[in-house]
Coordinates of C-alpha atoms in Angstrom, one line a residue:
M1 CA -54.7 -23.6 -288.8
A2 CA -51.0 -23.5 -289.3
Y3 CA -49.2 -20.4 -290.7
T4 CA -46.0 -20.9 -292.6
E5 CA -43.1 -18.5 -293.4
T6 CA -40.2 -19.4 -295.7
T7 CA -36.9 -17.5 -295.9
T8 CA -33.8 -18.1 -298.1
T9 CA -30.2 -17.4 -297.0
G10 CA -27.6 -17.1 -299.8
Y11 CA -24.4 -19.0 -299.9
G12 CA -22.2 -15.9 -299.3
T13 CA -24.2 -14.9 -296.3
R14 CA -24.0 -18.4 -294.8
V15 CA -20.2 -18.5 -295.3
G16 CA -19.9 -15.1 -293.7
N17 CA -22.0 -16.2 -290.7
S18 CA -20.0 -19.3 -290.3
F19 CA -16.8 -17.3 -290.0
K20 CA -18.4 -15.1 -287.4
A21 CA -19.4 -18.2 -285.5
I22 CA -15.7 -19.0 -284.9
G23 CA -15.5 -16.3 -282.2
S24 CA -18.6 -17.5 -280.4
G25 CA -17.5 -21.1 -280.7
L26 CA -14.1 -20.2 -279.2
L27 CA -15.9 -18.4 -276.4
M28 CA -18.2 -21.3 -275.7
F29 CA -15.2 -23.7 -275.6
V30 CA -13.4 -21.5 -273.1
L31 CA -16.5 -21.1 -270.9
G32 CA -17.2 -24.9 -271.0
T33 CA -13.6 -25.6 -269.9
A34 CA -13.8 -23.1 -267.1
L35 CA -17.2 -24.5 -266.0
L36 CA -15.7 -28.0 -265.9
W37 CA -12.7 -26.9 -263.8
W38 CA -14.8 -24.8 -261.4
N39 CA -17.4 -27.5 -260.9
E40 CA -14.8 -30.1 -259.8
G41 CA -13.4 -27.7 -257.2
R42 CA -16.9 -26.7 -256.0
A43 CA -17.9 -30.4 -255.6
V44 CA -14.8 -31.4 -253.7
K45 CA -15.0 -28.3 -251.4
T46 CA -18.7 -29.0 -250.7
E47 CA -18.1 -32.6 -249.9
K48 CA -15.3 -31.7 -247.5
M49 CA -17.5 -29.1 -245.9
L50 CA -20.3 -31.7 -245.4
D51 CA -17.8 -34.2 -244.0
E52 CA -16.6 -31.6 -241.5
A53 CA -20.2 -30.7 -240.6
G54 CA -21.2 -34.3 -240.2
S55 CA -18.4 -34.9 -237.7
K56 CA -19.0 -31.7 -235.6
Y57 CA -22.8 -31.4 -235.3
V58 CA -24.6 -32.1 -232.0
E59 CA -28.2 -33.0 -231.4
M60 CA -30.3 -30.3 -229.8
E61 CA -32.4 -32.4 -227.5
N62 CA -34.8 -29.7 -226.4
P63 CA -35.2 -26.7 -228.7
N64 CA -38.0 -25.3 -226.4
K65 CA -35.4 -24.3 -223.8
K66 CA -32.3 -22.2 -224.4
D67 CA -29.0 -24.0 -223.7
A68 CA -26.0 -21.8 -223.1
S69 CA -23.7 -24.7 -223.7
L70 CA -24.8 -24.9 -227.3
E71 CA -23.7 -21.3 -228.1
G72 CA -21.5 -21.4 -231.3
E73 CA -22.2 -25.1 -231.8
L74 CA -23.5 -26.7 -235.1
I75 CA -26.7 -28.2 -234.0
C76 CA -29.4 -30.4 -235.5
G77 CA -32.8 -30.0 -233.8
T78 CA -36.5 -30.5 -234.5
A79 CA -39.3 -28.2 -233.3
L80 CA -42.5 -26.5 -234.4
A81 CA -41.9 -23.4 -236.5
T82 CA -44.7 -21.0 -235.6
T83 CA -45.5 -17.3 -235.5
E84 CA -47.8 -14.8 -233.9
D85 CA -47.4 -12.3 -236.8
S86 CA -50.5 -11.4 -238.9
L87 CA -49.9 -10.9 -242.6
T88 CA -52.2 -8.9 -244.9
D89 CA -52.7 -8.9 -248.6
A90 CA -53.6 -5.2 -248.9
D91 CA -54.7 -5.4 -252.5
F92 CA -57.5 -7.9 -251.7
G93 CA -58.1 -7.0 -248.0
I94 CA -57.5 -10.5 -246.7
G95 CA -55.0 -11.7 -244.1
A96 CA -54.1 -14.5 -241.7
K97 CA -51.8 -15.3 -238.9
A98 CA -49.2 -17.2 -240.9
I99 CA -45.5 -17.7 -241.7
A100 CA -46.1 -16.5 -245.2
L101 CA -48.8 -15.5 -247.7
R102 CA -48.5 -16.3 -251.4
R103 CA -50.5 -15.0 -254.3
T104 CA -50.0 -16.6 -257.7
V105 CA -51.7 -15.4 -261.0
E106 CA -52.5 -17.1 -264.3
Y107 CA -53.8 -15.7 -267.5
Y108 CA -55.8 -17.5 -270.2
Q109 CA -54.0 -16.5 -273.5
W110 CA -53.3 -17.4 -277.1
V111 CA -49.8 -18.8 -277.2
E112 CA -47.6 -19.1 -280.4
H113 CA -45.6 -22.3 -281.1
A114 CA -42.9 -22.4 -283.8
Q115 CA -41.4 -25.4 -285.6
T116 CA -38.5 -24.8 -287.9
K117 CA -37.2 -27.0 -290.7
K118 CA -34.0 -26.2 -292.7
E119 CA -33.1 -27.5 -296.1
D120 CA -29.9 -27.1 -298.1
K121 CA -30.2 -26.4 -301.8
L122 CA -27.7 -27.0 -304.6
G123 CA -25.5 -24.0 -304.9
G124 CA -25.2 -23.4 -301.2
K125 CA -28.5 -21.7 -300.4
E126 CA -30.5 -22.6 -297.3
V127 CA -34.3 -22.6 -297.2
T128 CA -35.8 -22.2 -293.7
T129 CA -39.5 -23.1 -293.3
T130 CA -41.1 -22.1 -290.0
T131 CA -44.6 -23.3 -289.1
Y132 CA -46.5 -21.4 -286.5
T133 CA -49.4 -22.9 -284.6
Y134 CA -51.6 -21.4 -281.9
S135 CA -53.3 -22.7 -278.8
K136 CA -55.1 -21.3 -275.8
Q137 CA -53.6 -22.1 -272.4
W138 CA -53.0 -20.8 -268.9
V139 CA -49.7 -18.9 -268.6
S140 CA -48.0 -16.9 -265.8
S141 CA -47.9 -13.6 -267.6
P142 CA -49.8 -11.8 -270.4
V143 CA -48.7 -12.7 -273.9
Q144 CA -48.2 -9.9 -276.5
S145 CA -50.2 -11.2 -279.4
S146 CA -49.2 -8.1 -281.5
Q147 CA -45.9 -9.9 -282.1
F148 CA -47.5 -13.0 -283.5
H149 CA -46.4 -13.9 -287.0
D150 CA -49.8 -14.9 -288.3
P151 CA -51.9 -11.8 -288.9
A152 CA -55.1 -13.7 -288.1
Y153 CA -53.9 -14.1 -284.5
Q154 CA -52.4 -10.7 -284.0
N155 CA -54.0 -8.6 -281.2
K156 CA -56.3 -11.5 -280.2
N157 CA -55.0 -11.4 -276.6
M158 CA -56.3 -9.2 -273.8
V159 CA -56.6 -9.5 -270.0
L160 CA -59.6 -8.6 -267.9
T161 CA -57.3 -7.4 -265.2
T162 CA -53.6 -7.4 -264.3
V163 CA -52.5 -8.7 -260.9
E164 CA -49.0 -8.9 -259.6
E165 CA -47.8 -12.0 -257.9
D166 CA -46.8 -11.4 -254.3
E167 CA -45.2 -13.2 -251.4
K168 CA -45.0 -11.9 -247.8
Y169 CA -43.1 -13.5 -244.9
A170 CA -43.5 -13.1 -241.2
E171 CA -40.5 -11.4 -239.5
N172 CA -40.8 -13.3 -236.2
V173 CA -40.9 -17.1 -236.6
S174 CA -40.1 -19.1 -233.5
F175 CA -38.3 -22.4 -233.4
G176 CA -38.9 -23.5 -229.8
A177 CA -37.1 -20.9 -227.7
Y178 CA -35.2 -19.6 -230.7
K179 CA -36.0 -17.4 -233.7
L180 CA -35.4 -18.4 -237.2
P181 CA -33.4 -16.1 -239.5
E182 CA -35.0 -14.9 -242.8
S183 CA -33.1 -17.4 -245.0
L184 CA -34.5 -20.3 -243.0
I185 CA -38.0 -18.9 -242.8
H186 CA -38.1 -18.9 -246.7
A187 CA -37.3 -22.6 -246.7
I188 CA -40.5 -23.5 -244.9
S189 CA -42.9 -25.1 -247.4
S190 CA -46.0 -26.1 -245.4
R191 CA -48.5 -24.4 -247.8
E192 CA -52.2 -24.6 -247.4
A193 CA -55.2 -23.1 -249.2
M194 CA -56.2 -19.7 -247.8
D195 CA -59.8 -19.0 -246.9
L196 CA -61.1 -16.0 -248.8
A197 CA -63.4 -13.5 -247.2
L198 CA -63.3 -10.5 -249.6
A199 CA -65.5 -7.5 -248.8
E200 CA -68.7 -7.2 -250.8
D201 CA -67.9 -3.6 -252.0
L202 CA -64.4 -4.8 -253.2
L203 CA -66.0 -7.7 -255.1
A204 CA -68.5 -5.4 -256.6
Q205 CA -65.8 -3.0 -257.8
F206 CA -63.8 -5.9 -259.3
N207 CA -66.9 -7.1 -261.1
K208 CA -67.6 -3.6 -262.5
N209 CA -64.0 -3.2 -263.8
T210 CA -63.9 -6.7 -265.2
Q211 CA -67.2 -6.3 -267.0
A212 CA -66.0 -3.0 -268.5
A213 CA -62.8 -4.6 -269.8
Y214 CA -64.8 -7.6 -271.1
E215 CA -67.3 -5.5 -273.0
R216 CA -64.5 -3.3 -274.5
F217 CA -62.9 -6.3 -276.1
Y218 CA -65.9 -8.7 -276.7
G219 CA -68.8 -6.2 -276.9
V220 CA -71.9 -6.3 -274.8
Q221 CA -73.0 -9.9 -274.2
K222 CA -76.3 -11.3 -273.1
S223 CA -76.3 -11.2 -269.3
I224 CA -75.9 -14.4 -267.4
Q225 CA -79.1 -15.7 -265.9
Q226 CA -79.1 -15.2 -262.2
P227 CA -80.1 -18.2 -260.0
A228 CA -83.4 -18.0 -258.3
Q229 CA -83.4 -16.7 -254.8
P230 CA -84.2 -19.2 -252.0
V231 CA -87.6 -19.0 -250.5
Q232 CA -87.7 -18.4 -246.8
Q233 CA -89.9 -20.9 -245.0
P234 CA -90.5 -21.2 -241.3
V235 CA -89.5 -24.5 -239.7
A236 CA -92.3 -24.4 -237.1
Q237 CA -95.4 -22.4 -236.5
A238 CA -95.7 -20.3 -233.3
I239 CA -97.5 -22.0 -230.4
P240 CA -99.9 -19.9 -228.1
D241 CA -98.5 -19.3 -224.6
S242 CA -101.7 -20.8 -223.0
I243 CA -101.0 -24.2 -224.7
L244 CA -97.2 -23.9 -224.2
A245 CA -97.7 -23.6 -220.4
L246 CA -99.4 -26.9 -220.3
L247 CA -96.6 -28.8 -222.1
P248 CA -94.0 -30.8 -220.2
D249 CA -90.5 -29.4 -219.8
S250 CA -89.0 -32.0 -222.2
V251 CA -91.3 -30.9 -225.0
K252 CA -90.5 -27.3 -224.3
A253 CA -86.8 -28.0 -224.6
Q254 CA -87.3 -29.7 -228.0
L255 CA -89.4 -26.8 -229.2
D256 CA -86.6 -24.3 -228.1
S257 CA -84.0 -26.4 -230.0
L258 CA -86.3 -26.4 -233.1
Q259 CA -86.7 -22.7 -232.9
A260 CA -82.9 -22.2 -232.8
V261 CA -82.6 -24.2 -236.0
N262 CA -85.3 -22.2 -237.5
D263 CA -83.5 -18.9 -236.6
S264 CA -80.3 -20.2 -238.1
I265 CA -81.9 -21.2 -241.4
N266 CA -83.6 -17.8 -241.6
K267 CA -80.3 -16.0 -241.0
Q268 CA -78.6 -18.1 -243.8
M269 CA -81.5 -17.3 -246.2
A270 CA -81.2 -13.6 -245.4
N271 CA -77.5 -13.7 -246.1
A272 CA -78.1 -15.6 -249.3
E273 CA -80.6 -13.0 -250.4
N274 CA -78.3 -10.1 -249.6
K275 CA -75.2 -11.5 -251.3
K276 CA -75.1 -10.7 -255.0
D277 CA -74.2 -13.4 -257.5
L278 CA -71.6 -11.5 -259.5
A279 CA -71.4 -12.2 -263.3
Y280 CA -67.7 -11.6 -263.8
I281 CA -66.2 -12.5 -260.4
H282 CA -66.3 -16.0 -258.9
Q283 CA -64.8 -17.5 -255.8
A284 CA -64.0 -21.2 -255.5
G285 CA -62.0 -22.3 -252.5
N286 CA -58.8 -20.3 -252.5
V287 CA -59.2 -19.1 -256.1
L288 CA -60.6 -15.8 -257.2
Y289 CA -61.7 -16.0 -260.9
F290 CA -62.0 -13.0 -263.2
G291 CA -64.3 -14.0 -266.1
R292 CA -67.8 -15.1 -267.0
V293 CA -67.6 -18.9 -266.7
P294 CA -64.8 -20.6 -264.8
G295 CA -65.5 -24.0 -266.3
A296 CA -65.3 -22.5 -269.9
P297 CA -62.5 -20.0 -269.9
E298 CA -62.2 -17.3 -272.5
V299 CA -59.1 -15.4 -273.6
G300 CA -58.4 -12.7 -271.1
D301 CA -59.7 -14.6 -268.0
V302 CA -57.6 -14.4 -264.9
R303 CA -57.4 -16.6 -261.9
V304 CA -55.6 -15.7 -258.7
T305 CA -54.7 -18.4 -256.1
F306 CA -54.1 -17.6 -252.5
E307 CA -52.0 -19.8 -250.2
K308 CA -50.5 -19.5 -246.7
V309 CA -47.6 -21.2 -245.0
V310 CA -48.8 -22.5 -241.7
P311 CA -46.9 -23.7 -238.6
A312 CA -45.1 -27.0 -239.1
K313 CA -42.5 -29.3 -237.6
V314 CA -39.1 -28.6 -239.1
T315 CA -35.6 -29.7 -238.6
V316 CA -32.8 -27.1 -238.5
M317 CA -29.1 -27.6 -239.0
A318 CA -27.1 -24.5 -238.2
V319 CA -24.9 -22.8 -235.7
V320 CA -26.5 -21.4 -232.5
D321 CA -26.0 -17.6 -232.4
G322 CA -27.7 -16.2 -229.2
D323 CA -31.4 -16.7 -229.7
T324 CA -31.1 -17.4 -233.4
F325 CA -29.0 -19.2 -235.9
K326 CA -26.2 -18.5 -238.4
P327 CA -24.5 -20.6 -241.1
F328 CA -21.7 -23.1 -240.3
K329 CA -18.3 -22.1 -241.7
A330 CA -16.0 -24.9 -242.6
K331 CA -12.2 -24.8 -242.6
N332 CA -12.2 -24.3 -246.4
G333 CA -14.5 -21.3 -246.2
K334 CA -17.7 -23.0 -247.4
R335 CA -20.8 -22.1 -245.5
F336 CA -23.8 -24.4 -244.7
Q337 CA -27.2 -24.1 -243.0
T338 CA -30.4 -25.8 -243.9
L339 CA -34.0 -26.3 -242.9
V340 CA -36.0 -29.4 -243.9
M341 CA -39.6 -30.3 -243.3
G342 CA -40.4 -32.9 -240.7
Q343 CA -38.1 -34.7 -238.3
K344 CA -34.7 -35.7 -239.7
S345 CA -31.5 -36.8 -238.1
G346 CA -28.2 -35.0 -238.7
D347 CA -26.9 -38.0 -240.7
E348 CA -30.0 -38.1 -242.9
I349 CA -29.5 -34.4 -243.7
I350 CA -25.8 -34.7 -244.5
D351 CA -26.5 -37.8 -246.7
A352 CA -29.2 -35.9 -248.6
E353 CA -26.9 -32.9 -249.1
K354 CA -24.2 -35.1 -250.4
E355 CA -26.6 -36.7 -252.9
A356 CA -27.7 -33.3 -254.1
N357 CA -24.1 -32.2 -254.4
N358 CA -23.4 -35.3 -256.6
M359 CA -26.4 -34.6 -258.8
I360 CA -25.3 -31.0 -259.4
L361 CA -21.7 -32.3 -260.1
W362 CA -22.9 -34.6 -262.9
F363 CA -25.3 -32.1 -264.3
L364 CA -22.6 -29.5 -264.6
R365 CA -20.2 -32.0 -266.0
I366 CA -22.6 -32.9 -268.8
L367 CA -23.4 -29.3 -269.4
G368 CA -19.7 -28.3 -269.6
C369 CA -18.9 -31.2 -271.9
L370 CA -21.7 -30.2 -274.3
M371 CA -20.5 -26.6 -274.2
V372 CA -17.0 -27.8 -275.2
I373 CA -18.3 -29.9 -278.0
G374 CA -20.6 -27.1 -279.2
G375 CA -17.7 -24.7 -279.1
L376 CA -15.6 -27.0 -281.3
K377 CA -18.4 -27.4 -283.8
G378 CA -18.7 -23.7 -283.9
I379 CA -15.0 -23.2 -284.6
F380 CA -14.8 -25.8 -287.4
G381 CA -18.3 -25.4 -288.7
F382 CA -17.2 -23.1 -291.5
I383 CA -15.5 -26.0 -293.3
E384 CA -18.9 -27.7 -293.7
T385 CA -20.6 -24.5 -294.7
I386 CA -18.0 -23.9 -297.5
L387 CA -18.9 -27.3 -298.9
K388 CA -22.7 -26.6 -298.9
V389 CA -22.5 -25.9 -302.6
V390 CA -23.0 -29.7 -302.9
P391 CA -25.3 -30.6 -300.0
F392 CA -24.6 -34.3 -300.2
I393 CA -20.9 -33.9 -299.8
A394 CA -21.3 -31.3 -297.1
G395 CA -23.6 -33.6 -295.2
I396 CA -21.1 -36.4 -295.1
F397 CA -18.2 -34.1 -294.2
G398 CA -20.4 -32.4 -291.6
W399 CA -21.1 -35.8 -290.0
G400 CA -17.4 -36.5 -289.8
V401 CA -16.6 -33.0 -288.3
G402 CA -19.3 -33.6 -285.7
L403 CA -17.9 -37.0 -284.8
V404 CA -14.3 -35.6 -284.5
C405 CA -15.5 -32.7 -282.4
T406 CA -17.5 -35.0 -280.1
V407 CA -14.6 -37.3 -279.5
I408 CA -12.1 -34.5 -279.0
G409 CA -14.6 -32.6 -276.8
V410 CA -15.2 -35.7 -274.6
A411 CA -11.5 -36.4 -274.3
W412 CA -10.7 -32.7 -273.5
S413 CA -13.4 -32.7 -270.9
L414 CA -12.0 -35.8 -269.2
I415 CA -8.6 -34.2 -269.2
V416 CA -9.8 -31.1 -267.6
I417 CA -11.7 -33.0 -265.0
A418 CA -8.7 -35.3 -264.4
I419 CA -6.3 -32.4 -263.9
A420 CA -8.8 -30.7 -261.5
W421 CA -9.1 -33.9 -259.5
L422 CA -5.3 -34.4 -259.5
F423 CA -5.1 -31.3 -257.4
Y424 CA -7.6 -32.7 -254.9
R425 CA -7.7 -36.5 -255.3
P426 CA -4.7 -37.9 -257.3
L427 CA -5.9 -41.5 -257.6
L428 CA -9.1 -40.7 -259.4
G429 CA -7.4 -38.0 -261.5
I430 CA -4.8 -40.5 -262.8
S431 CA -7.6 -43.0 -263.7
L432 CA -9.4 -40.3 -265.7
L433 CA -6.2 -39.3 -267.5
V434 CA -5.7 -43.0 -268.5
L435 CA -9.3 -43.2 -269.8
A436 CA -8.8 -40.0 -271.8
G437 CA -5.5 -41.2 -273.2
F438 CA -7.2 -44.5 -274.2
L439 CA -9.9 -42.6 -276.2
V440 CA -7.3 -40.5 -278.0
W441 CA -5.2 -43.6 -278.8
V442 CA -8.2 -45.5 -280.1
F443 CA -9.3 -42.6 -282.3
A444 CA -5.8 -41.5 -283.5
F445 CA -4.1 -44.9 -284.0
K446 CA -6.7 -47.6 -284.2
G447 CA -8.8 -45.4 -286.5
K448 CA -5.7 -44.7 -288.7
D449 CA -4.9 -48.4 -288.9
K450 CA -8.5 -49.2 -289.9
L451 CA -8.3 -46.6 -292.7
K452 CA -5.1 -48.3 -293.9
D453 CA -6.7 -51.7 -294.0
L454 CA -9.7 -50.3 -295.9
A455 CA -7.3 -48.7 -298.4
A456 CA -5.3 -51.9 -298.9
K457 CA -8.4 -53.9 -299.5
S458 CA -9.7 -51.4 -302.0
K459 CA -6.3 -51.4 -303.8
Q460 CA -6.2 -55.2 -303.9
K461 CA -9.7 -55.4 -305.3
N462 CA -8.9 -52.9 -308.1
A463 CA -5.8 -54.9 -308.9
E464 CA -7.6 -58.2 -309.5
P465 CA -7.8 -59.1 -313.3
L466 CA -11.1 -58.8 -315.0
P467 CA -12.7 -62.2 -316.0
A468 CA -12.0 -63.2 -319.6
T469 CA -14.7 -62.8 -322.1
E470 CA -15.3 -65.1 -325.0

């Protein structure tokens, strides 16, 4: 059920806040402008660095053998990234020979969602209505329900246990005859589910602690019915030695095989009888679940997922530095090294890096432009707030202020981008300046002429004589 809170802000407070917003608006405008300028320089320098790297790299034909002639060269080579290091998750007593171990944790919690609606009232007041709704979902960290707005949902969250996320990396990862530096090791993403083999006494302790936490919050619950234990049955009856001696060797071999199967089944049954079915701890693949029923989670349940990074074929593009690698340093000072999964050519890597650089360029351009527009609206927003005494008039004026700020913000952004590009690439910079000038001309002059035409038509209409009446 939704919970609603309503607050009212007076006209004087709103005007005061709008004047305070001028400073933050100016700051946002300056930061947006700086971001636009920096982004253009970053993009051009990165592209030049990639062009230089693309023209200088050499293919490493056989990474499994050190080549003294490649010392100090930017290479592109493909080999198996592998390690002999054994990593251990000490908290759970498990480990594996792997490049990395990763432990992720999720908590089943009540989560608060807020939806806000603002309404202007005659006289300048603002009524803010916030509706809070709640849902249960898996999240990466415990949620403090004591801060929930609805009293009915406060303190409804708990966790059966708290587990920290963790990630461990091998120190020695080989790439053929070379060693990978730490930064490239972290780029390997060949993750697989990790087999869990937790000690029985550790599981029993987890179960005890989890049950205690559960009962503190929920109270003592009816115990979960334990599954029936398997009944041990022999596969074959023992045959007397006197009869066994008379049987052919082929039959004896079949009986020995049958006896081996019987022994294996008996061993599995014994293990099944000895292993406890824990009520509050469950294992499923690479997931350790803290709770009563994994298929029907309750608030407070926790699930921990274990993964490992296994050896995999990777492609490295970096400078050979003895038996390892270091970043390539371009003439403009930009550095570059990368590791990608699978086998790639140097040209494919360079093209992918250029595409990523272009995506970042446009993302930051849009972000910078929005910051400039938002800053302008913050600077001139006080005008609309002053007119909030009559909401209808303020709405019309606010739409006009927003339009003007948007046009000026886009034009200013284009000018900043153009000036930045003039320093690096004059032809494109001039084109952008022309486009920005066109927008300003359309808004400043064509818009002005349009207003004159509308005013003239209105005056002409008012001057027409009224129709005669009989």
